[in-house]
Each structure stands twice: as structure tokens, then as C-alpha cells.
Amino acid sequence: MWILIVLLLMLFVLWNTTLIGYKDKQTHMLATDESKVFSKQAKSITFTQGSNTAILLVHGFPSTPAMYSYSAKRLYDAGFDVYAPLMPGFGTDPKDLENTSFTQWFGYLSRCYEDLRAKYDTLYVLGTSMGGMMTLKLGELYCNTDKEPDKLVTIAAPVVYNSMKEWIFTDWRQYFARTVALFVPSFNAHVIDGNGKGEDGSEVWYGYGGTFVRPGLSLVHAMRQVRKELGKITCPLFSIHDVNDRIIPFKNLKIIEREQKSREFRSLETKMGNFNHGRHSLLSYHSIQASLTDSILEFLQDKEKANA
């Protein structure tokens, strides 16, 4: 009897931690209905000026394009057409996100990417957090093809969530998420229309709060494949992470650095001061967004300057 109980317990742990057999249930294509956004700040950002160079900005989880309010203007002033789309399920009502999946978000993003790739001579992609992970996946999918991105930039991109081997533990609750997701899609899901307790720019954060069990599980599952295929990234890549990131462990940067195969790889380790925020969504923070945008522009415009 005790042996059976132990075996069942081991199977339960393995089923939750390895996610063996997991598949996204929701895979049909989604679109974003911006008439339903909870705030005008959560809408997609589009700045165009007839340039032949564009940049696609990918927001994080469960955020909105508002995180790029500053950098989008700077990139536009530098001569780029700028696109920061709102992912489907985000920026409207938390219930819209609860039963969506990474497959659907990335499907929407890849369609946006292919549409822009067909229109522009030069196309860059920049993503933060989940958006950084998606940026890596775009590189894995399109590098060495006729749709190759010209350059990629990631900020605080996760490729490992919990791993004893890597000694990375982002959130221990993830070890039970698969079981919990069978019964509950989220806990305390709510809209954050500005965060009054924040500072250094984090007080104007727009997105969702709470714990999104089902979509979070989908995100963590997809993370494993992104990490597995990092070696397919041969496009120029600039990866940035703060050493004291409170949301996604800094060790993720070292894994990306070690396993990508970019023909031009750069990394930047920031070290922010003692602010009341996660030191994660770096382009949102007043104290660092200007200098960080300068570094990103230097990377993106390097070839152009060399040819000038």
C-alpha cells in the first residue's frame, strides 16, 4: 500500500514538474479588439513616417505596449517606423486572457512580423520578458530564411523558469500549476490602470495583476522549446538583463549567451539602484530608459554608421 502511495506521489510530482504530455488546448487564431481596452494607454503603438526601416516591439506578460511609451518615441525620432502591437487577450479584461495560450499569442505575433517583413527593407525586433522570449523564438523560426530579421534585442527574456540543474527558481508555485489549472484559470485577476505604489516610472504601469495559472502554464511550457532551439539564432542579437531582476532570474542571460549562435552577439548587464519596482521592465524606468535606449540604438544603427 505504501509503495503504491509513493509511486502515485512520484508520478504526480513528475507530471507537474516535467509537463510531460502537455499541449495547448487553445490554438485557433486570435485577433485583438482594441475597442475593448481598459485604458487608452494600453492600446497598440504605431508611429510611421514612410521609412524603409521598422522595429517591432513586443510587450511582456501580462503587460501592454505602454511599457514602450518612451522608447517608441525615441526610435521614431531616430528614423524608424515603430510598431508595438497589443497581444490578443491582453489589455482588455483579465477573463480574456484566462483561456488563451502561448500558441495563440505567438501566432498573432508571427503574422504581424511576416506582414512587416514583406513591407520593409530592414526590420528589427525588440521584446521584454515574455516579449523577449517571443523575440528569441522569432529568431529561431526565421534566421537563415528569406524572412530573416535584421537584428534582435531582448530584455529580461526567460528561457528557464524552475530548474534544479541550473539552480534557477523563479516561483515554486509553478510546480503545482498543472494540477491547479485543471480547476482554476486564475487567482485575483484584475486590471492595473496605473500603479500608485510604484516609482521611477513603474507607477504608470498598465496591464493585469493576479496569478494567471492556465496561460502561465502555457508560457512556461513554451519556454522549454525556446531554450532548446537557441542554437538556431544566427541573426545579430543584443541581450540585456538587470543583475537584480526580481521577476526573471538574471541567470537566464548567461544561458542565452552560452547557447545562442548569433554571428554578432552582445550582452549588457545593468545594475539598478534600490527602487520600489522589479528591475525587470527596464525601458519603463525613468532612471535607465534614456541610457538603455541609447545603447539599443547604437546596436541597431551600427551597420548603418559603418556604411555612412
PDB file of C-alpha atoms in Angstrom:
ATOM      1  CA  MET A   1       0.000   0.000   0.000  1.00  0.00           C
ATOM      2  CA  TRP A   2       2.727   2.448   0.985  1.00  0.00           C
ATOM      3  CA  ILE A   3       4.672   1.587  -2.155  1.00  0.00           C
ATOM      4  CA  LEU A   4       1.630   2.430  -4.287  1.00  0.00           C
ATOM      5  CA  ILE A   5       1.164   5.745  -2.491  1.00  0.00           C
ATOM      6  CA  VAL A   6       4.828   6.651  -3.014  1.00  0.00           C
ATOM      7  CA  LEU A   7       4.633   5.738  -6.709  1.00  0.00           C
ATOM      8  CA  LEU A   8       1.489   7.810  -7.184  1.00  0.00           C
ATOM      9  CA  LEU A   9       3.136  10.739  -5.406  1.00  0.00           C
ATOM     10  CA  MET A  10       6.200  10.461  -7.648  1.00  0.00           C
ATOM     11  CA  LEU A  11       4.012  10.374 -10.756  1.00  0.00           C
ATOM     12  CA  PHE A  12       2.114  13.413  -9.503  1.00  0.00           C
ATOM     13  CA  VAL A  13       5.345  15.346  -8.993  1.00  0.00           C
ATOM     14  CA  LEU A  14       6.759  14.327 -12.390  1.00  0.00           C
ATOM     15  CA  TRP A  15       3.507  15.176 -14.165  1.00  0.00           C
ATOM     16  CA  ASN A  16       3.572  18.672 -12.693  1.00  0.00           C
ATOM     17  CA  THR A  17       7.279  19.421 -12.953  1.00  0.00           C
ATOM     18  CA  THR A  18       8.159  17.912 -16.347  1.00  0.00           C
ATOM     19  CA  LEU A  19       4.861  18.874 -18.055  1.00  0.00           C
ATOM     20  CA  ILE A  20       5.127  15.600 -19.984  1.00  0.00           C
ATOM     21  CA  GLY A  21       2.295  15.255 -22.475  1.00  0.00           C
ATOM     22  CA  TYR A  22       1.212  18.879 -22.107  1.00  0.00           C
ATOM     23  CA  LYS A  23      -0.316  20.568 -25.158  1.00  0.00           C
ATOM     24  CA  ASP A  24      -2.048  23.906 -25.577  1.00  0.00           C
ATOM     25  CA  LYS A  25      -5.785  23.303 -25.854  1.00  0.00           C
ATOM     26  CA  GLN A  26      -6.476  26.693 -27.382  1.00  0.00           C
ATOM     27  CA  THR A  27      -4.695  27.007 -30.733  1.00  0.00           C
ATOM     28  CA  HIS A  28      -7.159  28.754 -33.052  1.00  0.00           C
ATOM     29  CA  MET A  29      -6.137  32.158 -34.363  1.00  0.00           C
ATOM     30  CA  LEU A  30      -6.983  35.221 -32.306  1.00  0.00           C
ATOM     31  CA  ALA A  31      -7.202  38.907 -33.108  1.00  0.00           C
ATOM     32  CA  THR A  32      -7.025  41.934 -30.834  1.00  0.00           C
ATOM     33  CA  ASP A  33     -10.153  44.049 -30.330  1.00  0.00           C
ATOM     34  CA  GLU A  34      -8.787  47.431 -29.270  1.00  0.00           C
ATOM     35  CA  SER A  35     -12.276  48.839 -28.795  1.00  0.00           C
ATOM     36  CA  LYS A  36     -12.340  46.849 -25.535  1.00  0.00           C
ATOM     37  CA  VAL A  37      -9.083  48.084 -23.966  1.00  0.00           C
ATOM     38  CA  PHE A  38      -9.428  49.235 -20.367  1.00  0.00           C
ATOM     39  CA  SER A  39      -7.297  52.340 -20.958  1.00  0.00           C
ATOM     40  CA  LYS A  40      -6.133  54.263 -23.997  1.00  0.00           C
ATOM     41  CA  GLN A  41      -2.572  53.798 -22.686  1.00  0.00           C
ATOM     42  CA  ALA A  42      -2.954  50.038 -23.228  1.00  0.00           C
ATOM     43  CA  LYS A  43      -3.543  50.334 -26.967  1.00  0.00           C
ATOM     44  CA  SER A  44      -1.080  49.348 -29.662  1.00  0.00           C
ATOM     45  CA  ILE A  45       1.543  51.941 -30.555  1.00  0.00           C
ATOM     46  CA  THR A  46       2.088  52.722 -34.228  1.00  0.00           C
ATOM     47  CA  PHE A  47       4.362  55.523 -35.444  1.00  0.00           C
ATOM     48  CA  THR A  48       5.040  55.663 -39.175  1.00  0.00           C
ATOM     49  CA  GLN A  49       6.898  58.171 -41.336  1.00  0.00           C
ATOM     50  CA  GLY A  50       7.446  56.328 -44.602  1.00  0.00           C
ATOM     51  CA  SER A  51      10.777  54.869 -43.523  1.00  0.00           C
ATOM     52  CA  ASN A  52      12.274  51.766 -45.113  1.00  0.00           C
ATOM     53  CA  THR A  53      13.333  50.614 -41.623  1.00  0.00           C
ATOM     54  CA  ALA A  54      10.910  49.404 -38.959  1.00  0.00           C
ATOM     55  CA  ILE A  55      11.080  47.962 -35.464  1.00  0.00           C
ATOM     56  CA  LEU A  56       8.579  45.593 -33.884  1.00  0.00           C
ATOM     57  CA  LEU A  57       8.262  45.977 -30.090  1.00  0.00           C
ATOM     58  CA  VAL A  58       6.831  43.020 -28.157  1.00  0.00           C
ATOM     59  CA  HIS A  59       5.366  43.563 -24.692  1.00  0.00           C
ATOM     60  CA  GLY A  60       5.545  41.254 -21.699  1.00  0.00           C
ATOM     61  CA  PHE A  61       3.160  39.153 -19.594  1.00  0.00           C
ATOM     62  CA  PRO A  62       0.635  40.365 -18.529  1.00  0.00           C
ATOM     63  CA  SER A  63       1.536  43.832 -19.740  1.00  0.00           C
ATOM     64  CA  THR A  64       0.647  46.115 -22.657  1.00  0.00           C
ATOM     65  CA  PRO A  65       2.539  48.282 -25.200  1.00  0.00           C
ATOM     66  CA  ALA A  66       2.504  51.132 -22.651  1.00  0.00           C
ATOM     67  CA  MET A  67       5.835  49.790 -21.419  1.00  0.00           C
ATOM     68  CA  TYR A  68       7.380  51.247 -24.602  1.00  0.00           C
ATOM     69  CA  SER A  69       5.861  54.742 -24.378  1.00  0.00           C
ATOM     70  CA  TYR A  70       9.269  56.398 -24.038  1.00  0.00           C
ATOM     71  CA  SER A  71      11.409  54.208 -26.275  1.00  0.00           C
ATOM     72  CA  ALA A  72       8.840  54.095 -29.097  1.00  0.00           C
ATOM     73  CA  LYS A  73       9.102  57.883 -29.454  1.00  0.00           C
ATOM     74  CA  ARG A  74      12.895  57.760 -29.322  1.00  0.00           C
ATOM     75  CA  LEU A  75      13.022  55.074 -32.010  1.00  0.00           C
ATOM     76  CA  TYR A  76      10.638  57.068 -34.178  1.00  0.00           C
ATOM     77  CA  ASP A  77      12.793  60.185 -33.751  1.00  0.00           C
ATOM     78  CA  ALA A  78      15.766  58.086 -34.876  1.00  0.00           C
ATOM     79  CA  GLY A  79      14.033  57.450 -38.199  1.00  0.00           C
ATOM     80  CA  PHE A  80      12.281  54.122 -37.651  1.00  0.00           C
ATOM     81  CA  ASP A  81       8.678  53.198 -38.255  1.00  0.00           C
ATOM     82  CA  VAL A  82       7.560  51.751 -34.913  1.00  0.00           C
ATOM     83  CA  TYR A  83       5.014  49.026 -34.209  1.00  0.00           C
ATOM     84  CA  ALA A  84       4.113  47.810 -30.717  1.00  0.00           C
ATOM     85  CA  PRO A  85       1.029  45.600 -31.066  1.00  0.00           C
ATOM     86  CA  LEU A  86      -1.251  44.625 -28.196  1.00  0.00           C
ATOM     87  CA  MET A  87      -1.305  40.836 -27.967  1.00  0.00           C
ATOM     88  CA  PRO A  88      -4.767  39.179 -28.019  1.00  0.00           C
ATOM     89  CA  GLY A  89      -6.123  38.562 -24.526  1.00  0.00           C
ATOM     90  CA  PHE A  90      -4.122  41.410 -23.017  1.00  0.00           C
ATOM     91  CA  GLY A  91      -5.178  44.958 -22.143  1.00  0.00           C
ATOM     92  CA  THR A  92      -8.942  44.375 -22.163  1.00  0.00           C
ATOM     93  CA  ASP A  93     -10.428  42.171 -19.423  1.00  0.00           C
ATOM     94  CA  PRO A  94      -8.458  39.583 -17.399  1.00  0.00           C
ATOM     95  CA  LYS A  95     -11.013  36.927 -18.351  1.00  0.00           C
ATOM     96  CA  ASP A  96      -9.967  37.401 -21.986  1.00  0.00           C
ATOM     97  CA  LEU A  97      -6.519  36.094 -21.076  1.00  0.00           C
ATOM     98  CA  GLU A  98      -7.514  33.175 -18.863  1.00  0.00           C
ATOM     99  CA  ASN A  99      -8.168  30.642 -21.615  1.00  0.00           C
ATOM    100  CA  THR A 100      -5.675  31.763 -24.237  1.00  0.00           C
ATOM    101  CA  SER A 101      -2.277  30.211 -24.882  1.00  0.00           C
ATOM    102  CA  PHE A 102       1.258  30.956 -25.950  1.00  0.00           C
ATOM    103  CA  THR A 103       0.487  29.258 -29.275  1.00  0.00           C
ATOM    104  CA  GLN A 104      -2.177  31.880 -29.942  1.00  0.00           C
ATOM    105  CA  TRP A 105      -0.110  34.868 -28.810  1.00  0.00           C
ATOM    106  CA  PHE A 106       2.885  33.808 -30.852  1.00  0.00           C
ATOM    107  CA  GLY A 107       0.696  33.010 -33.853  1.00  0.00           C
ATOM    108  CA  TYR A 108      -0.595  36.573 -33.761  1.00  0.00           C
ATOM    109  CA  LEU A 109       2.911  37.986 -33.359  1.00  0.00           C
ATOM    110  CA  SER A 110       4.368  35.919 -36.193  1.00  0.00           C
ATOM    111  CA  ARG A 111       1.612  37.122 -38.522  1.00  0.00           C
ATOM    112  CA  CYS A 112       2.436  40.713 -37.558  1.00  0.00           C
ATOM    113  CA  TYR A 113       6.112  40.005 -38.143  1.00  0.00           C
ATOM    114  CA  GLU A 114       5.609  38.453 -41.577  1.00  0.00           C
ATOM    115  CA  ASP A 115       3.402  41.349 -42.643  1.00  0.00           C
ATOM    116  CA  LEU A 116       6.077  43.876 -41.652  1.00  0.00           C
ATOM    117  CA  ARG A 117       8.898  41.794 -43.142  1.00  0.00           C
ATOM    118  CA  ALA A 118       7.171  41.958 -46.515  1.00  0.00           C
ATOM    119  CA  LYS A 119       6.871  45.772 -46.300  1.00  0.00           C
ATOM    120  CA  TYR A 120      10.281  46.897 -45.038  1.00  0.00           C
ATOM    121  CA  ASP A 121      13.831  46.592 -46.315  1.00  0.00           C
ATOM    122  CA  THR A 122      15.125  46.498 -42.734  1.00  0.00           C
ATOM    123  CA  LEU A 123      13.215  45.063 -39.789  1.00  0.00           C
ATOM    124  CA  TYR A 124      14.313  44.819 -36.165  1.00  0.00           C
ATOM    125  CA  VAL A 125      12.548  43.127 -33.255  1.00  0.00           C
ATOM    126  CA  LEU A 126      12.789  44.079 -29.570  1.00  0.00           C
ATOM    127  CA  GLY A 127      10.990  42.270 -26.773  1.00  0.00           C
ATOM    128  CA  THR A 128      10.844  42.463 -22.974  1.00  0.00           C
ATOM    129  CA  SER A 129      10.258  39.470 -20.672  1.00  0.00           C
ATOM    130  CA  MET A 130       7.698  37.237 -22.427  1.00  0.00           C
ATOM    131  CA  GLY A 131       8.190  39.549 -25.402  1.00  0.00           C
ATOM    132  CA  GLY A 132      11.915  38.837 -25.237  1.00  0.00           C
ATOM    133  CA  MET A 133      11.215  35.121 -25.222  1.00  0.00           C
ATOM    134  CA  MET A 134       8.963  35.585 -28.253  1.00  0.00           C
ATOM    135  CA  THR A 135      11.714  37.608 -29.941  1.00  0.00           C
ATOM    136  CA  LEU A 136      14.085  34.690 -29.454  1.00  0.00           C
ATOM    137  CA  LYS A 137      11.500  32.343 -30.933  1.00  0.00           C
ATOM    138  CA  LEU A 138      11.098  34.617 -33.965  1.00  0.00           C
ATOM    139  CA  GLY A 139      14.862  34.363 -34.438  1.00  0.00           C
ATOM    140  CA  GLU A 140      14.746  30.579 -34.133  1.00  0.00           C
ATOM    141  CA  LEU A 141      11.985  30.426 -36.722  1.00  0.00           C
ATOM    142  CA  TYR A 142      13.206  32.972 -39.277  1.00  0.00           C
ATOM    143  CA  CYS A 143      17.015  33.279 -39.034  1.00  0.00           C
ATOM    144  CA  ASN A 144      18.649  31.782 -42.155  1.00  0.00           C
ATOM    145  CA  THR A 145      15.442  32.149 -44.165  1.00  0.00           C
ATOM    146  CA  ASP A 146      14.243  34.746 -46.658  1.00  0.00           C
ATOM    147  CA  LYS A 147      12.273  36.306 -43.806  1.00  0.00           C
ATOM    148  CA  GLU A 148      15.253  36.764 -41.505  1.00  0.00           C
ATOM    149  CA  PRO A 149      15.101  39.670 -39.023  1.00  0.00           C
ATOM    150  CA  ASP A 150      17.967  42.115 -39.392  1.00  0.00           C
ATOM    151  CA  LYS A 151      18.659  42.382 -35.650  1.00  0.00           C
ATOM    152  CA  LEU A 152      17.089  41.195 -32.406  1.00  0.00           C
ATOM    153  CA  VAL A 153      17.065  42.788 -28.950  1.00  0.00           C
ATOM    154  CA  THR A 154      15.854  41.042 -25.801  1.00  0.00           C
ATOM    155  CA  ILE A 155      15.351  42.499 -22.324  1.00  0.00           C
ATOM    156  CA  ALA A 156      14.958  40.162 -19.316  1.00  0.00           C
ATOM    157  CA  ALA A 157      13.994  37.259 -21.561  1.00  0.00           C
ATOM    158  CA  PRO A 158      13.207  33.988 -19.739  1.00  0.00           C
ATOM    159  CA  VAL A 159      14.348  30.647 -21.174  1.00  0.00           C
ATOM    160  CA  VAL A 160      14.294  28.714 -17.888  1.00  0.00           C
ATOM    161  CA  TYR A 161      11.640  29.048 -15.198  1.00  0.00           C
ATOM    162  CA  ASN A 162      12.409  26.496 -12.484  1.00  0.00           C
ATOM    163  CA  SER A 163      15.417  24.202 -12.824  1.00  0.00           C
ATOM    164  CA  MET A 164      17.396  22.340 -10.183  1.00  0.00           C
ATOM    165  CA  LYS A 165      20.133  21.720 -12.749  1.00  0.00           C
ATOM    166  CA  GLU A 166      20.573  25.438 -13.461  1.00  0.00           C
ATOM    167  CA  TRP A 167      19.737  26.368  -9.868  1.00  0.00           C
ATOM    168  CA  ILE A 168      17.047  28.735 -11.088  1.00  0.00           C
ATOM    169  CA  PHE A 169      13.848  29.016  -9.098  1.00  0.00           C
ATOM    170  CA  THR A 170      11.520  31.716 -10.341  1.00  0.00           C
ATOM    171  CA  ASP A 171       8.375  30.640  -8.496  1.00  0.00           C
ATOM    172  CA  TRP A 172       7.888  27.388  -6.530  1.00  0.00           C
ATOM    173  CA  ARG A 173       4.122  27.557  -7.132  1.00  0.00           C
ATOM    174  CA  GLN A 174       4.752  26.553 -10.728  1.00  0.00           C
ATOM    175  CA  TYR A 175       5.444  23.025  -9.504  1.00  0.00           C
ATOM    176  CA  PHE A 176       1.721  22.682  -8.716  1.00  0.00           C
ATOM    177  CA  ALA A 177       0.321  24.812 -11.536  1.00  0.00           C
ATOM    178  CA  ARG A 178      -0.624  21.952 -13.845  1.00  0.00           C
ATOM    179  CA  THR A 179      -2.900  20.407 -11.246  1.00  0.00           C
ATOM    180  CA  VAL A 180      -4.361  23.733 -10.131  1.00  0.00           C
ATOM    181  CA  ALA A 181      -5.032  24.692 -13.778  1.00  0.00           C
ATOM    182  CA  LEU A 182      -7.433  21.764 -14.095  1.00  0.00           C
ATOM    183  CA  PHE A 183      -9.784  23.587 -11.748  1.00  0.00           C
ATOM    184  CA  VAL A 184      -8.902  27.290 -11.652  1.00  0.00           C
ATOM    185  CA  PRO A 185      -7.764  29.555 -14.543  1.00  0.00           C
ATOM    186  CA  SER A 186      -6.533  32.399 -12.330  1.00  0.00           C
ATOM    187  CA  PHE A 187      -6.427  33.909  -8.850  1.00  0.00           C
ATOM    188  CA  ASN A 188      -7.295  37.515  -8.045  1.00  0.00           C
ATOM    189  CA  ALA A 189      -7.138  38.554 -11.693  1.00  0.00           C
ATOM    190  CA  HIS A 190      -7.665  42.293 -12.033  1.00  0.00           C
ATOM    191  CA  VAL A 191      -6.818  45.332 -14.128  1.00  0.00           C
ATOM    192  CA  ILE A 192      -3.955  47.637 -13.139  1.00  0.00           C
ATOM    193  CA  ASP A 193      -4.588  51.070 -14.625  1.00  0.00           C
ATOM    194  CA  GLY A 194      -1.505  52.709 -13.172  1.00  0.00           C
ATOM    195  CA  ASN A 195       0.282  51.544 -10.024  1.00  0.00           C
ATOM    196  CA  GLY A 196       0.148  54.201  -7.314  1.00  0.00           C
ATOM    197  CA  LYS A 197       2.650  52.340  -5.134  1.00  0.00           C
ATOM    198  CA  GLY A 198       5.350  52.327  -7.794  1.00  0.00           C
ATOM    199  CA  GLU A 199       8.146  54.756  -8.530  1.00  0.00           C
ATOM    200  CA  ASP A 200      10.754  55.543 -11.187  1.00  0.00           C
ATOM    201  CA  GLY A 201       8.109  55.057 -13.898  1.00  0.00           C
ATOM    202  CA  SER A 202       6.604  51.830 -12.570  1.00  0.00           C
ATOM    203  CA  GLU A 203       3.699  53.870 -11.206  1.00  0.00           C
ATOM    204  CA  VAL A 204       2.360  54.224 -14.762  1.00  0.00           C
ATOM    205  CA  TRP A 205       2.278  50.501 -15.491  1.00  0.00           C
ATOM    206  CA  TYR A 206      -0.775  49.235 -17.377  1.00  0.00           C
ATOM    207  CA  GLY A 207      -1.731  45.574 -17.511  1.00  0.00           C
ATOM    208  CA  TYR A 208      -3.206  42.815 -15.376  1.00  0.00           C
ATOM    209  CA  GLY A 209      -2.499  41.815 -11.805  1.00  0.00           C
ATOM    210  CA  GLY A 210      -3.054  38.484 -10.094  1.00  0.00           C
ATOM    211  CA  THR A 211      -1.909  34.950 -10.908  1.00  0.00           C
ATOM    212  CA  PHE A 212      -2.840  33.545 -14.319  1.00  0.00           C
ATOM    213  CA  VAL A 213      -2.469  29.807 -13.838  1.00  0.00           C
ATOM    214  CA  ARG A 214      -3.535  28.450 -17.224  1.00  0.00           C
ATOM    215  CA  PRO A 215      -1.880  30.999 -19.511  1.00  0.00           C
ATOM    216  CA  GLY A 216       1.170  30.994 -17.232  1.00  0.00           C
ATOM    217  CA  LEU A 217       1.446  27.227 -17.582  1.00  0.00           C
ATOM    218  CA  SER A 218       1.317  27.574 -21.357  1.00  0.00           C
ATOM    219  CA  LEU A 219       4.074  30.184 -21.225  1.00  0.00           C
ATOM    220  CA  VAL A 220       6.366  28.041 -19.074  1.00  0.00           C
ATOM    221  CA  HIS A 221       5.808  25.027 -21.310  1.00  0.00           C
ATOM    222  CA  ALA A 222       6.725  27.030 -24.425  1.00  0.00           C
ATOM    223  CA  MET A 223       9.837  28.315 -22.669  1.00  0.00           C
ATOM    224  CA  ARG A 224      11.428  24.880 -22.790  1.00  0.00           C
ATOM    225  CA  GLN A 225      11.284  24.669 -26.573  1.00  0.00           C
ATOM    226  CA  VAL A 226      12.644  28.195 -26.933  1.00  0.00           C
ATOM    227  CA  ARG A 227      15.623  27.254 -24.767  1.00  0.00           C
ATOM    228  CA  LYS A 228      16.125  24.010 -26.709  1.00  0.00           C
ATOM    229  CA  GLU A 229      16.363  25.858 -30.028  1.00  0.00           C
ATOM    230  CA  LEU A 230      18.557  28.800 -29.024  1.00  0.00           C
ATOM    231  CA  GLY A 231      21.281  27.433 -31.296  1.00  0.00           C
ATOM    232  CA  LYS A 232      19.133  28.318 -34.316  1.00  0.00           C
ATOM    233  CA  ILE A 233      19.595  32.016 -33.618  1.00  0.00           C
ATOM    234  CA  THR A 234      22.271  33.241 -36.012  1.00  0.00           C
ATOM    235  CA  CYS A 235      20.933  36.794 -36.535  1.00  0.00           C
ATOM    236  CA  PRO A 236      22.640  39.656 -34.665  1.00  0.00           C
ATOM    237  CA  LEU A 237      21.386  39.565 -31.073  1.00  0.00           C
ATOM    238  CA  PHE A 238      21.675  42.017 -28.187  1.00  0.00           C
ATOM    239  CA  SER A 239      20.503  40.600 -24.833  1.00  0.00           C
ATOM    240  CA  ILE A 240      20.020  42.789 -21.744  1.00  0.00           C
ATOM    241  CA  HIS A 241      19.206  41.854 -18.137  1.00  0.00           C
ATOM    242  CA  ASP A 242      19.491  43.501 -14.738  1.00  0.00           C
ATOM    243  CA  VAL A 243      21.581  41.551 -12.256  1.00  0.00           C
ATOM    244  CA  ASN A 244      18.983  42.150  -9.525  1.00  0.00           C
ATOM    245  CA  ASP A 245      15.864  41.405 -11.578  1.00  0.00           C
ATOM    246  CA  ARG A 246      13.124  40.374  -9.134  1.00  0.00           C
ATOM    247  CA  ILE A 247      10.824  38.831 -11.743  1.00  0.00           C
ATOM    248  CA  ILE A 248      13.039  36.733 -14.045  1.00  0.00           C
ATOM    249  CA  PRO A 249      16.362  35.490 -12.624  1.00  0.00           C
ATOM    250  CA  PHE A 250      19.480  37.053 -14.128  1.00  0.00           C
ATOM    251  CA  LYS A 251      20.953  33.604 -14.836  1.00  0.00           C
ATOM    252  CA  ASN A 252      18.717  33.450 -17.910  1.00  0.00           C
ATOM    253  CA  LEU A 253      21.034  35.931 -19.642  1.00  0.00           C
ATOM    254  CA  LYS A 254      24.007  33.621 -19.154  1.00  0.00           C
ATOM    255  CA  ILE A 255      22.095  30.680 -20.658  1.00  0.00           C
ATOM    256  CA  ILE A 256      21.162  32.738 -23.715  1.00  0.00           C
ATOM    257  CA  GLU A 257      24.748  33.928 -24.063  1.00  0.00           C
ATOM    258  CA  ARG A 258      26.079  30.390 -23.836  1.00  0.00           C
ATOM    259  CA  GLU A 259      23.631  28.637 -26.162  1.00  0.00           C
ATOM    260  CA  GLN A 260      22.789  31.110 -28.962  1.00  0.00           C
ATOM    261  CA  LYS A 261      24.834  31.031 -32.188  1.00  0.00           C
ATOM    262  CA  SER A 262      24.486  34.640 -33.321  1.00  0.00           C
ATOM    263  CA  ARG A 263      27.086  35.916 -35.754  1.00  0.00           C
ATOM    264  CA  GLU A 264      27.082  39.145 -33.717  1.00  0.00           C
ATOM    265  CA  PHE A 265      26.143  38.740 -30.072  1.00  0.00           C
ATOM    266  CA  ARG A 266      26.263  41.468 -27.459  1.00  0.00           C
ATOM    267  CA  SER A 267      25.071  41.484 -23.877  1.00  0.00           C
ATOM    268  CA  LEU A 268      24.522  44.195 -21.315  1.00  0.00           C
ATOM    269  CA  GLU A 269      24.242  43.651 -17.563  1.00  0.00           C
ATOM    270  CA  THR A 270      22.535  46.552 -15.843  1.00  0.00           C
ATOM    271  CA  LYS A 271      22.538  47.135 -12.096  1.00  0.00           C
ATOM    272  CA  MET A 272      19.739  49.406 -10.974  1.00  0.00           C
ATOM    273  CA  GLY A 273      19.543  51.146  -7.638  1.00  0.00           C
ATOM    274  CA  ASN A 274      17.219  50.397  -4.748  1.00  0.00           C
ATOM    275  CA  PHE A 275      13.893  51.277  -6.346  1.00  0.00           C
ATOM    276  CA  ASN A 276      10.405  50.102  -5.446  1.00  0.00           C
ATOM    277  CA  HIS A 277       9.943  48.022  -8.579  1.00  0.00           C
ATOM    278  CA  GLY A 278      11.003  44.698 -10.058  1.00  0.00           C
ATOM    279  CA  ARG A 279      14.051  45.997 -12.004  1.00  0.00           C
ATOM    280  CA  HIS A 280      12.594  43.996 -14.847  1.00  0.00           C
ATOM    281  CA  SER A 281      10.728  46.107 -17.416  1.00  0.00           C
ATOM    282  CA  LEU A 282      13.805  48.230 -17.938  1.00  0.00           C
ATOM    283  CA  LEU A 283      12.551  50.555 -20.671  1.00  0.00           C
ATOM    284  CA  SER A 284       9.719  51.634 -18.350  1.00  0.00           C
ATOM    285  CA  TYR A 285      12.027  53.101 -15.706  1.00  0.00           C
ATOM    286  CA  HIS A 286      12.894  56.802 -15.855  1.00  0.00           C
ATOM    287  CA  SER A 287      16.327  56.309 -14.299  1.00  0.00           C
ATOM    288  CA  ILE A 288      17.581  53.978 -17.032  1.00  0.00           C
ATOM    289  CA  GLN A 289      15.351  54.266 -20.100  1.00  0.00           C
ATOM    290  CA  ALA A 290      17.355  57.038 -21.795  1.00  0.00           C
ATOM    291  CA  SER A 291      20.785  55.431 -21.473  1.00  0.00           C
ATOM    292  CA  LEU A 292      19.400  51.998 -22.300  1.00  0.00           C
ATOM    293  CA  THR A 293      17.642  53.300 -25.407  1.00  0.00           C
ATOM    294  CA  ASP A 294      20.942  54.917 -26.423  1.00  0.00           C
ATOM    295  CA  SER A 295      22.666  51.520 -26.157  1.00  0.00           C
ATOM    296  CA  ILE A 296      19.935  49.829 -28.171  1.00  0.00           C
ATOM    297  CA  LEU A 297      20.097  52.479 -30.891  1.00  0.00           C
ATOM    298  CA  GLU A 298      23.875  52.134 -31.029  1.00  0.00           C
ATOM    299  CA  PHE A 299      23.481  48.393 -31.629  1.00  0.00           C
ATOM    300  CA  LEU A 300      20.753  48.801 -34.246  1.00  0.00           C
ATOM    301  CA  GLN A 301      22.474  51.613 -36.139  1.00  0.00           C
ATOM    302  CA  ASP A 302      25.981  50.189 -36.005  1.00  0.00           C
ATOM    303  CA  LYS A 303      25.929  48.820 -39.567  1.00  0.00           C
ATOM    304  CA  GLU A 304      24.333  51.983 -40.885  1.00  0.00           C
ATOM    305  CA  LYS A 305      27.058  54.113 -39.303  1.00  0.00           C
ATOM    306  CA  ALA A 306      29.754  51.824 -40.663  1.00  0.00           C
ATOM    307  CA  ASN A 307      28.345  52.266 -44.169  1.00  0.00           C
ATOM    308  CA  ALA A 308      27.853  56.018 -43.867  1.00  0.00           C
TER     309      ALA A 308
END
